PDB file of C-alpha atoms in Angstrom:
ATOM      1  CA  UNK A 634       0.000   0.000   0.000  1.00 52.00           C
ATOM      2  CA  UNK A 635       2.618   2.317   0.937  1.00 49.00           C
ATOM      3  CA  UNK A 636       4.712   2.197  -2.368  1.00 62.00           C
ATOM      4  CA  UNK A 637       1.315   2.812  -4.275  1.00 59.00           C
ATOM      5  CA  UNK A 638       1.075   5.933  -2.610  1.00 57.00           C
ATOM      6  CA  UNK A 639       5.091   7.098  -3.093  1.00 63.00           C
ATOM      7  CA  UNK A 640       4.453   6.725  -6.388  1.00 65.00           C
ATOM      8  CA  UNK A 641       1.342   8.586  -6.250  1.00 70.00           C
ATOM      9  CA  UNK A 642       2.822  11.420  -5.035  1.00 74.00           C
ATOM     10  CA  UNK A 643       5.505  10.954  -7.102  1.00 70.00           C
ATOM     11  CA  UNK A 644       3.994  11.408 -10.180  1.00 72.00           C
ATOM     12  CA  UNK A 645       1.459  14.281  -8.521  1.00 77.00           C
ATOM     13  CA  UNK A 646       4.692  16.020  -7.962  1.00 73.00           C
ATOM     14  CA  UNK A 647       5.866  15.842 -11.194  1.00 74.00           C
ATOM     15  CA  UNK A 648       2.429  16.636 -12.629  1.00 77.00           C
ATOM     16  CA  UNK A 649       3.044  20.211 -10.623  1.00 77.00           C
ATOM     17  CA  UNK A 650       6.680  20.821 -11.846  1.00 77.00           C
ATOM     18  CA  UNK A 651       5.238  20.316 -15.496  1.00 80.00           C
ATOM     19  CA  UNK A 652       2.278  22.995 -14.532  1.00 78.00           C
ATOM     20  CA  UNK A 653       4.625  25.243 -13.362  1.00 78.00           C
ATOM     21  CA  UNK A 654       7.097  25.234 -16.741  1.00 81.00           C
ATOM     22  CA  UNK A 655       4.013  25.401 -18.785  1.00 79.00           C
ATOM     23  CA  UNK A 656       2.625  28.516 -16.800  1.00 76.00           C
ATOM     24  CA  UNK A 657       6.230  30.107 -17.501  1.00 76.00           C
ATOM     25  CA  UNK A 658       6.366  28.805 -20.863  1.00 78.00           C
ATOM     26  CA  UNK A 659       2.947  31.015 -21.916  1.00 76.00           C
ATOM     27  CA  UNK A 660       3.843  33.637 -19.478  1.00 70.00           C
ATOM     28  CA  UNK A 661       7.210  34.103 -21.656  1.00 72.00           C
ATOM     29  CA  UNK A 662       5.158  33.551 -25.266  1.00 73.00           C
ATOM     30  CA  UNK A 663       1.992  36.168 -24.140  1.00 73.00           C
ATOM     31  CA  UNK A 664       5.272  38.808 -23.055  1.00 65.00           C
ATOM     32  CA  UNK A 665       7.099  38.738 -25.817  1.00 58.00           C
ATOM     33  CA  UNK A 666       3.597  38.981 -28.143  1.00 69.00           C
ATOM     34  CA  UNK A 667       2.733  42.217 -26.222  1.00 64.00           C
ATOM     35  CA  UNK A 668       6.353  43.860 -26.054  1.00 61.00           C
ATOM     36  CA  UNK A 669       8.418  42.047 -28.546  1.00 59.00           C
ATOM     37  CA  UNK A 670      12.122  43.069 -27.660  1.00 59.00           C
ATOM     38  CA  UNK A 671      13.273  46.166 -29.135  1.00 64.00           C
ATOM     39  CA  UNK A 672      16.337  46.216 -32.152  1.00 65.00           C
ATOM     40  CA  UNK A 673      19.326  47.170 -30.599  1.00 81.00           C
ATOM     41  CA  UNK A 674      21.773  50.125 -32.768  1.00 78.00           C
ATOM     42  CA  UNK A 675      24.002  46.973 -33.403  1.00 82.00           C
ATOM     43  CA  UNK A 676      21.074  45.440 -34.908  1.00 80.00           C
ATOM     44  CA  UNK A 677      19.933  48.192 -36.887  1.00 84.00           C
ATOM     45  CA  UNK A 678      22.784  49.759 -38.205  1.00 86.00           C
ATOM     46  CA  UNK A 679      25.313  47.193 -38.666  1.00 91.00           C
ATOM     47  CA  UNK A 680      26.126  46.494 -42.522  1.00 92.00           C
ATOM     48  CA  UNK A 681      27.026  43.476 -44.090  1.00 94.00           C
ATOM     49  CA  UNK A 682      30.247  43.021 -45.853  1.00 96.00           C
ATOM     50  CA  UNK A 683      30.356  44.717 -49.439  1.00 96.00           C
ATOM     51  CA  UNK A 684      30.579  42.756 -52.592  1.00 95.00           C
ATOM     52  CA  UNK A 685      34.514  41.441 -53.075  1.00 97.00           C
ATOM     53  CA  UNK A 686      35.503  39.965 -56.117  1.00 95.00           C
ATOM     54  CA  UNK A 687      39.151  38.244 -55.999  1.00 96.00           C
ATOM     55  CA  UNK A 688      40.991  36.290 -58.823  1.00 94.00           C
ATOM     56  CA  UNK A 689      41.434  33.170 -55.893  1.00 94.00           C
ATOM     57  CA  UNK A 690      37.788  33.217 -55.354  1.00 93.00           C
ATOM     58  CA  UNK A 691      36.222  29.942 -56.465  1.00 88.00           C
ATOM     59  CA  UNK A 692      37.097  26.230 -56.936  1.00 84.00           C
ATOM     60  CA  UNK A 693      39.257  27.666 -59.905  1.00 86.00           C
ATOM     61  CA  UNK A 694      40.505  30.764 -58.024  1.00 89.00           C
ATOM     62  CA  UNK A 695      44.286  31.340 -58.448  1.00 92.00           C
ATOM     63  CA  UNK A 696      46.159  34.000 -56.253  1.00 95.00           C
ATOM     64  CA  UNK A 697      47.551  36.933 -58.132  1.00 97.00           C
ATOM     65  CA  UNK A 698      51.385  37.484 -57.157  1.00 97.00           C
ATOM     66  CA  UNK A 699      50.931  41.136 -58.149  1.00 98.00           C
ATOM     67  CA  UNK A 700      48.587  41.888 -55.926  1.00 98.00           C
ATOM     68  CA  UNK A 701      49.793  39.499 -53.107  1.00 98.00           C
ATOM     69  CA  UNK A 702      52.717  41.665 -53.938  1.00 98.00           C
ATOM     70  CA  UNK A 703      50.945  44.580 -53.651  1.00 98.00           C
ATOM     71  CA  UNK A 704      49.009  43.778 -50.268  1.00 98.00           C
ATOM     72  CA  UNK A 705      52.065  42.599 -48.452  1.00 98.00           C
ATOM     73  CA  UNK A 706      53.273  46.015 -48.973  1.00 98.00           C
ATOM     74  CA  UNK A 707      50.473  47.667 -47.817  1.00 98.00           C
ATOM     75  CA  UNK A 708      50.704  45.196 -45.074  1.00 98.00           C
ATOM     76  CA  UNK A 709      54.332  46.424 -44.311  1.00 97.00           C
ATOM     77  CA  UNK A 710      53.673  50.101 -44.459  1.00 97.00           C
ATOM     78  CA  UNK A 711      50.707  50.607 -42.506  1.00 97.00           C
ATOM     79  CA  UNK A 712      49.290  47.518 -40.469  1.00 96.00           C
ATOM     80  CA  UNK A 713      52.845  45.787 -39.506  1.00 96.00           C
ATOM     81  CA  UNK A 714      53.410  48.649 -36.617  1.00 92.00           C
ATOM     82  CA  UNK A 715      50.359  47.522 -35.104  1.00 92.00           C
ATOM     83  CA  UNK A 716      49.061  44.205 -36.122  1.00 95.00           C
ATOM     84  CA  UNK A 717      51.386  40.934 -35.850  1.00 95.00           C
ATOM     85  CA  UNK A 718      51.350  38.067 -38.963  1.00 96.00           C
ATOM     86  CA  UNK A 719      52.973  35.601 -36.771  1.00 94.00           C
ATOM     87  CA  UNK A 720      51.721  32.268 -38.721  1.00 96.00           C
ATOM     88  CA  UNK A 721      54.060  33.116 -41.320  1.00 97.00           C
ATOM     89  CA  UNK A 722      57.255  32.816 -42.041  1.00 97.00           C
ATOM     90  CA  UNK A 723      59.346  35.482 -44.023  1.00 98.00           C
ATOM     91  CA  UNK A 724      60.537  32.793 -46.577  1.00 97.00           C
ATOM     92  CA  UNK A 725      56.995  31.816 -47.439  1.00 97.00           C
ATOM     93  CA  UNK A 726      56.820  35.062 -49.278  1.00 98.00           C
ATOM     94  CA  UNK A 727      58.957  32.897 -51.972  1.00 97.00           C
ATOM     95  CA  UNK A 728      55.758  31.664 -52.520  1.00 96.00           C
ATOM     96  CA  UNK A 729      53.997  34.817 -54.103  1.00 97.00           C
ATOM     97  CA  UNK A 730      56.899  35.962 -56.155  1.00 96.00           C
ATOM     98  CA  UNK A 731      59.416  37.497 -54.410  1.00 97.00           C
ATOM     99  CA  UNK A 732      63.354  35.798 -54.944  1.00 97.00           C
ATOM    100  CA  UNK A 733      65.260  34.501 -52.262  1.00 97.00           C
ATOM    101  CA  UNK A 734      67.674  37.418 -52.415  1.00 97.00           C
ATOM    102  CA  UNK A 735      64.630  39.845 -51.840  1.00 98.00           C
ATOM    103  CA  UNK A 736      63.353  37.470 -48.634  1.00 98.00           C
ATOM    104  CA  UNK A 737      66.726  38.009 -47.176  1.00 97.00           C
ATOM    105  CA  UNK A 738      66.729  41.902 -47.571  1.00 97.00           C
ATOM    106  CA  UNK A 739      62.928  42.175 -46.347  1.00 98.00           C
ATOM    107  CA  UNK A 740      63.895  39.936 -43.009  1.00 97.00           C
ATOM    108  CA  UNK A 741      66.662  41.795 -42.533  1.00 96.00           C
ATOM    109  CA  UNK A 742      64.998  45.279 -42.594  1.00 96.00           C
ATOM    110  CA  UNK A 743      62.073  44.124 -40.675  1.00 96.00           C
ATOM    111  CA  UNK A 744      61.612  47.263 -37.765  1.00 93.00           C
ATOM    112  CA  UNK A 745      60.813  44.336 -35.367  1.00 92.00           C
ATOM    113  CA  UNK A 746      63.929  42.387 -34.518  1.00 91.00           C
ATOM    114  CA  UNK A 747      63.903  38.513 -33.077  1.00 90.00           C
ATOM    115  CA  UNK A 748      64.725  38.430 -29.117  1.00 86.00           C
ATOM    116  CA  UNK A 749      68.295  36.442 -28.849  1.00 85.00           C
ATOM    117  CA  UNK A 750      70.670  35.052 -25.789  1.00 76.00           C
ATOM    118  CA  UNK A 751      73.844  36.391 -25.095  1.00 73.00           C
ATOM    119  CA  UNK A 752      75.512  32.799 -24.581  1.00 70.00           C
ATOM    120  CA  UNK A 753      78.520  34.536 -22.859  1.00 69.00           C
ATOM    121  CA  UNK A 754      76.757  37.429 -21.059  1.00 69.00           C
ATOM    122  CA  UNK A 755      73.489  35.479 -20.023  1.00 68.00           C
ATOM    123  CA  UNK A 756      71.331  38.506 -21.278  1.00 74.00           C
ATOM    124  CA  UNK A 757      69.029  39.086 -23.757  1.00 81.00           C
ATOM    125  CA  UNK A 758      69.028  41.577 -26.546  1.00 85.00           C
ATOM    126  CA  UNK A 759      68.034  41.335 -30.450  1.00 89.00           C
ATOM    127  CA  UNK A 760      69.414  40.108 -33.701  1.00 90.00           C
ATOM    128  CA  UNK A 761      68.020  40.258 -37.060  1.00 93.00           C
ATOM    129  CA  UNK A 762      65.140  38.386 -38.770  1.00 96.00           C
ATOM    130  CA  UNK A 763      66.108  35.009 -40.554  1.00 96.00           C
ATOM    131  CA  UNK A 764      64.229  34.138 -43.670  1.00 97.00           C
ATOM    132  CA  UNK A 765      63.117  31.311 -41.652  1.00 96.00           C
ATOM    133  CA  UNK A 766      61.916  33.640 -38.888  1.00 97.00           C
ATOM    134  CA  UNK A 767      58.299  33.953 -38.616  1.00 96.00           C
ATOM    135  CA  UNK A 768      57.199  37.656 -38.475  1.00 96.00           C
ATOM    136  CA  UNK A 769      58.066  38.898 -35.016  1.00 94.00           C
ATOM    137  CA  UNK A 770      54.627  39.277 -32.789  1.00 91.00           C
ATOM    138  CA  UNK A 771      53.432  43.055 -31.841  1.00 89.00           C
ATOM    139  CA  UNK A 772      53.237  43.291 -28.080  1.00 84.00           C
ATOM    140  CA  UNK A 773      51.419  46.424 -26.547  1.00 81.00           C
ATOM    141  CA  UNK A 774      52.413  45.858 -22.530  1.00 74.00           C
ATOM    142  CA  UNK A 775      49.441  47.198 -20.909  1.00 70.00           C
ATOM    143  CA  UNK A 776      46.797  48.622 -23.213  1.00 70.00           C
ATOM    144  CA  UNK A 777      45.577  45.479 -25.051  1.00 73.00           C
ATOM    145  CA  UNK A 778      47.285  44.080 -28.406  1.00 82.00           C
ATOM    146  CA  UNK A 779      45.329  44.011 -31.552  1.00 89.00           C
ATOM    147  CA  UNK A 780      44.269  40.760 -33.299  1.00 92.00           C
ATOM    148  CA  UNK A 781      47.127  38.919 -35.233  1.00 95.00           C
ATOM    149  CA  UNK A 782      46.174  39.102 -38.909  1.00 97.00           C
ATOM    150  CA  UNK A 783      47.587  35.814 -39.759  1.00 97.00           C
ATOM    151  CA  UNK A 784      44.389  34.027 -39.663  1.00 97.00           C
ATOM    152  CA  UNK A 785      41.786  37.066 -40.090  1.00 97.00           C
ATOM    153  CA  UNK A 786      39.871  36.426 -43.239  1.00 96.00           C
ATOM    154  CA  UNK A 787      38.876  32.487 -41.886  1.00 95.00           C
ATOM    155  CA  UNK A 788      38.170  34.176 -38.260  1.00 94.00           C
ATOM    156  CA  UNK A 789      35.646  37.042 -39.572  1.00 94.00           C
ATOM    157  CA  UNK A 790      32.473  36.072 -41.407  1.00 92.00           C
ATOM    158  CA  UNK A 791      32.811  37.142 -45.087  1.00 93.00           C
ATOM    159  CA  UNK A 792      36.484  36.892 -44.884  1.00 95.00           C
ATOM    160  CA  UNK A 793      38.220  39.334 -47.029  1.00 97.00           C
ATOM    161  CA  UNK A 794      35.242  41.324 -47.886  1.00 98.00           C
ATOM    162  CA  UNK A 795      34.689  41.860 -44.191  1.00 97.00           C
ATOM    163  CA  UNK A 796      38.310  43.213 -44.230  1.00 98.00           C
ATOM    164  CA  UNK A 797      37.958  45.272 -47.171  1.00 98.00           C
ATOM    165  CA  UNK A 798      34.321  47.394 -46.012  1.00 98.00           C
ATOM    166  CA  UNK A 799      36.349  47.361 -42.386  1.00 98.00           C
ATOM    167  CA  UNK A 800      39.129  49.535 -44.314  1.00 98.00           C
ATOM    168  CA  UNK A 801      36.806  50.986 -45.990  1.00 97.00           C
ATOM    169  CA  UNK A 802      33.822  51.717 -44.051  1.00 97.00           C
ATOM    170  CA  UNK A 803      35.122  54.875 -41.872  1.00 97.00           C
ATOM    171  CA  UNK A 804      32.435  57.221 -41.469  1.00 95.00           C
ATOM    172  CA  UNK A 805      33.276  61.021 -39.993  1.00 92.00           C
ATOM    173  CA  UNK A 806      30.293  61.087 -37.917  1.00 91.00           C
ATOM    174  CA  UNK A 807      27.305  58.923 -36.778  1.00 92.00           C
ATOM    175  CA  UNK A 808      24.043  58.899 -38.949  1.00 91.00           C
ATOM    176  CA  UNK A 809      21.460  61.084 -37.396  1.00 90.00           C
ATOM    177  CA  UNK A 810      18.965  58.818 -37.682  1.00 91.00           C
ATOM    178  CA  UNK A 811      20.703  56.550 -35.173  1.00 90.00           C
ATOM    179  CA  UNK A 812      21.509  59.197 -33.053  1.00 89.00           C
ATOM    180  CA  UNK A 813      17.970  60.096 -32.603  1.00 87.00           C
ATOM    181  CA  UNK A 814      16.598  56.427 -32.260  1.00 87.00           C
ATOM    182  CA  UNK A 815      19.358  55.677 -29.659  1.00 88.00           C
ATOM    183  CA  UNK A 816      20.839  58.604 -28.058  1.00 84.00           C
ATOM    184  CA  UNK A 817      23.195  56.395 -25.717  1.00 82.00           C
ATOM    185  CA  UNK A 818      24.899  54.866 -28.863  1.00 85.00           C
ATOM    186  CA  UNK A 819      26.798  57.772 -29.140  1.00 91.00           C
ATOM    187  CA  UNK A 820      30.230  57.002 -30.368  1.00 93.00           C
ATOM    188  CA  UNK A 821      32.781  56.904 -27.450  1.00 92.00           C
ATOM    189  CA  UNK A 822      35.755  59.611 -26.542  1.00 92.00           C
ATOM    190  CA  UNK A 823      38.507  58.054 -28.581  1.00 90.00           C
ATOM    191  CA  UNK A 824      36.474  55.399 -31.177  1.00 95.00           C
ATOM    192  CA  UNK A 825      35.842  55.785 -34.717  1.00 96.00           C
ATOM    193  CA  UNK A 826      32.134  54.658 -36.377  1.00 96.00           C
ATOM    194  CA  UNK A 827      32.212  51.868 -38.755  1.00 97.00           C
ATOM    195  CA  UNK A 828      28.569  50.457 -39.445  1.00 96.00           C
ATOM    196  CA  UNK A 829      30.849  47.175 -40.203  1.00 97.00           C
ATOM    197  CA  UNK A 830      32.560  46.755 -37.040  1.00 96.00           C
ATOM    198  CA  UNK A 831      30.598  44.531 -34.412  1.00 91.00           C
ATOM    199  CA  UNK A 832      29.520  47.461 -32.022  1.00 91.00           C
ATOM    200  CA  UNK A 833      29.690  49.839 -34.655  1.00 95.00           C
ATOM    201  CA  UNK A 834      32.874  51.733 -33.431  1.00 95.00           C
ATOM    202  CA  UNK A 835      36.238  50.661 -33.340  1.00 95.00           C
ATOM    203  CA  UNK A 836      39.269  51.587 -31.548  1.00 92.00           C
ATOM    204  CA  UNK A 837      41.707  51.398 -34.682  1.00 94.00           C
ATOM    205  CA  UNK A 838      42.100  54.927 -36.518  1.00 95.00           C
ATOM    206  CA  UNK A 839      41.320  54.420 -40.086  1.00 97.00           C
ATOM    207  CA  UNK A 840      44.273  52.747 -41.623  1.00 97.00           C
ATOM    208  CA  UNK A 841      44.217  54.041 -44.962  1.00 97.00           C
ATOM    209  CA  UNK A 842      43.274  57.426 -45.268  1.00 94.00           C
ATOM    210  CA  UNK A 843      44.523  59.119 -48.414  1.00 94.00           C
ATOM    211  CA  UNK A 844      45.872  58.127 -51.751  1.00 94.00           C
ATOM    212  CA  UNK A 845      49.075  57.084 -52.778  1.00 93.00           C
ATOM    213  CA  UNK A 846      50.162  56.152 -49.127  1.00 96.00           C
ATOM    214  CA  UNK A 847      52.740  53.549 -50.805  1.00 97.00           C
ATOM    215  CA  UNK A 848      54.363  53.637 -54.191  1.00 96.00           C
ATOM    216  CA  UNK A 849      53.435  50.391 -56.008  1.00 97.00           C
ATOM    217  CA  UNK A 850      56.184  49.234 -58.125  1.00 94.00           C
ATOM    218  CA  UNK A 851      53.832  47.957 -60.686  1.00 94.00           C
ATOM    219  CA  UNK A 852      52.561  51.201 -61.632  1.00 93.00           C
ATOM    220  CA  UNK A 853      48.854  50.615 -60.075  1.00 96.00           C
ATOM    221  CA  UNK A 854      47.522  53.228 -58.856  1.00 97.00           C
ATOM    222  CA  UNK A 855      47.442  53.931 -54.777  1.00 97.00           C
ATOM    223  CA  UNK A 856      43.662  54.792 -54.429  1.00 97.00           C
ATOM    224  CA  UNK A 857      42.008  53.785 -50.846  1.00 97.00           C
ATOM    225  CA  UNK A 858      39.491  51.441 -52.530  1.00 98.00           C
ATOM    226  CA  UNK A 859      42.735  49.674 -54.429  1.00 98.00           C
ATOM    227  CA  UNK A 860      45.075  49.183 -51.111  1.00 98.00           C
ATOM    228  CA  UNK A 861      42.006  48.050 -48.928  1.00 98.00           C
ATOM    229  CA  UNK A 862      41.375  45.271 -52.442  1.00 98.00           C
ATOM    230  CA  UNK A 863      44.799  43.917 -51.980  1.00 98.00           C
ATOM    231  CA  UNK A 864      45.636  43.655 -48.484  1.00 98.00           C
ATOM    232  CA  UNK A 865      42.566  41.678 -48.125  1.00 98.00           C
ATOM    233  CA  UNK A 866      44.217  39.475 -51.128  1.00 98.00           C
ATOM    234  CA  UNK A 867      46.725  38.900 -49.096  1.00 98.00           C
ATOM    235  CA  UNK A 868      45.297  37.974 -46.040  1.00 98.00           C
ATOM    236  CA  UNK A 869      43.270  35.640 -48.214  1.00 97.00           C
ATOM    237  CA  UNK A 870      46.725  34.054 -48.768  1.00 98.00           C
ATOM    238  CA  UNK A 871      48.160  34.398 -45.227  1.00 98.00           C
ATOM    239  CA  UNK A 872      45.356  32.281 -43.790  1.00 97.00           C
ATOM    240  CA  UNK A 873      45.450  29.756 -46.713  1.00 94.00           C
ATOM    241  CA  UNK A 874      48.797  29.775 -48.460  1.00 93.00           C
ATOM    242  CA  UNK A 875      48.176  26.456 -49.666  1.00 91.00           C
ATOM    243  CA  UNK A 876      44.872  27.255 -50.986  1.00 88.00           C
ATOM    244  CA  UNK A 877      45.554  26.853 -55.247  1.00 87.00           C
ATOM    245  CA  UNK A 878      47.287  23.744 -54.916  1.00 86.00           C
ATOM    246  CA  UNK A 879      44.496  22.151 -52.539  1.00 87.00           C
ATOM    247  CA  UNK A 880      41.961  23.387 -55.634  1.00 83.00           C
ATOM    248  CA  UNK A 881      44.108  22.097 -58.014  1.00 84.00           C
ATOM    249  CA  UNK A 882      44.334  18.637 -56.208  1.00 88.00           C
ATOM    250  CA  UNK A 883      40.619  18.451 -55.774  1.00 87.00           C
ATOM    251  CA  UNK A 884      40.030  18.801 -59.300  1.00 86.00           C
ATOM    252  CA  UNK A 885      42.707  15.977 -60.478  1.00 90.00           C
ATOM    253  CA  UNK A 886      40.706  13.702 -58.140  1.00 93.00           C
ATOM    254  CA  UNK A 887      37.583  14.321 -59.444  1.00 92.00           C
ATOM    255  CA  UNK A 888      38.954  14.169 -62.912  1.00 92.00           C
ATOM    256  CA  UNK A 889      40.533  10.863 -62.159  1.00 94.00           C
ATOM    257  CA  UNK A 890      37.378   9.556 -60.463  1.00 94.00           C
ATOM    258  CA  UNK A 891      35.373  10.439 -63.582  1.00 94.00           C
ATOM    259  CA  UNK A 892      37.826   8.779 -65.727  1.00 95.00           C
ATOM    260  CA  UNK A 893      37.561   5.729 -63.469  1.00 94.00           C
ATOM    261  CA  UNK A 894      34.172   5.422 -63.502  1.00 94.00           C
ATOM    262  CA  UNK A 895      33.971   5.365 -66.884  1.00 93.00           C
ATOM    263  CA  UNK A 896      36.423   2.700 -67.504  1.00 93.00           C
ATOM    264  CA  UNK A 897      34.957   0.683 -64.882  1.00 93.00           C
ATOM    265  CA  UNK A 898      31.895   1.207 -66.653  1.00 90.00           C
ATOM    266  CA  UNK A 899      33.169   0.482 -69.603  1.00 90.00           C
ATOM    267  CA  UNK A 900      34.260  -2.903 -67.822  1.00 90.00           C
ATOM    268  CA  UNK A 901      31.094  -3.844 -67.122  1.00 86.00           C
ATOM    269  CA  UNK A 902      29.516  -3.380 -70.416  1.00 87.00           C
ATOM    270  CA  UNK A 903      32.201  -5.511 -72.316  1.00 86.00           C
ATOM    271  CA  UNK A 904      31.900  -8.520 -69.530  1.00 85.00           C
ATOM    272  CA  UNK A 905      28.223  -8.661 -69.272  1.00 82.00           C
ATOM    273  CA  UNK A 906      28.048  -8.062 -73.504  1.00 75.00           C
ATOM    274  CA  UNK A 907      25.574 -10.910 -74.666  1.00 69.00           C
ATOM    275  CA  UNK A 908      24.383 -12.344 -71.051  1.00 70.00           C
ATOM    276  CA  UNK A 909      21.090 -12.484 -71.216  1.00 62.00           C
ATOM    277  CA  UNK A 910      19.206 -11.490 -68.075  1.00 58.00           C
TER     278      UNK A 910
END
């Protein structure tokens, strides 16, 4: 008798705890219906990446040495100082064009030397950067250190397009519409707006801000919209260096596989010829 009624009040317990999450349940369904939550500025006024177009994009996308070229110099002359590209190694640049004797001279001018032991002395001080040095990391003791780039365009959704309306995507003030919808969304002392940042403003200056801030060598021309375009080419590479030869891989194995199935195919046409079924 007495186990009959445990499990009586068992299950009239149980029946109450399911009351209870249902009451919640259509308490949280009837609130939202009659004050739905309200868009936040993020929400509202956050763009998506523009349209990018890039000569590695697709399954038959090959990188463009002149503008890897052209990015790692933008790379070198205004987002080096700040942001570190420590996934790659100097000689890897062998890879988009440059000659072994040019790897050398670009390691060996790098601003940011490679810490080294004084064997003798027991202290530590600098030496140059080897070829087979990996780009020394940007340390900011103390105030935060911005994101390595090495692996940016696979760590941001839309990649290098995100990068490219980043760079380009510096507004001078905020829109007055969202100033008057949200008052506290003000942009803070110190921050820049950029409607495709996160949280809409961003710590970092804007990078690029006039033309001709380097000298190409290949006679493009230095615009804004061009250096933001080729920097994010070559971030595309720095996350995925061995991108073009995966592609071209894939493709050879398909291709064989087609091949393959039609000679097996064909197999099984000539041994089953005149078998009747």
């Amino acid at each position: 008798m007495l186990p009959l009624f445990m499990r009586s009040i068992k299950f009239i317990v149980g029946l109450g705890f399911v009351f209870v999450l249902f009451l919640a349940l259509i308490g949280t369904i009837t609130g939202l219906i009659k004050e739905p939550p309200q868009a936040t500025a993020e929400e509202e006024f956050h763009h998506h990446p523009k349209e990018l177009a890039l000569k590695s994009d697709g399954l038959l996308g090959k990188f463009d040495n002149q503008q890897l070229q052209r990015g790692f110099l933008v790379y070198e002359k205004v987002c080096a100082s700040c942001h570190s590209l420590s996934l790659v190694s100097f000689r890897d640049l062998r890879q988009i064009g440059y000659s072994e004797a040019e790897v050398k001279k670009i390691a060996k001018d790098w601003p940011m030397k490679q810490p080294a032991q004084d064997p003798k002395a027991g202290t530590w001080g600098e030496r140059d950067n080897l070829p087979s040095d990996r780009f020394p990391k940007v340390y900011y003791p103390g105030t935060g250190t911005p994101p390595d780039l090495s692996l940016m365009t696979k760590a941001r959704h839309g990649g290098p397009a995100y990068v490219y309306s980043l760079l380009t995507g510096y507004e001078e003030k905020q829109p007055a519409e969202l100033l008057a919808r949200f008052p506290g969304a003000k942009t803070p002392e110190g921050s820049h707006f950029n409607p495709y940042f996160a949280n809409l403003n961003i710590a970092m200056p804007p990078p690029l801000t006039s033309e001709n801030q380097v000298t190409y060598s290949d006679g493009t021309r230095a615009t804004v919209d061009q250096m933001a375009k080729d920097v994010s080419a070559f971030l595309v590479w720095t996350a995925e260096p061995t991108m073009q030869t995966r592609h071209q891989a894939g493709l050879a194995v398909v291709l064989f596989l087609l091949i393959a199935t039609g000679l097996a195919y064909g197999a099984y046409l000539t041994v089953w010829r005149g078998v009747k079924h």
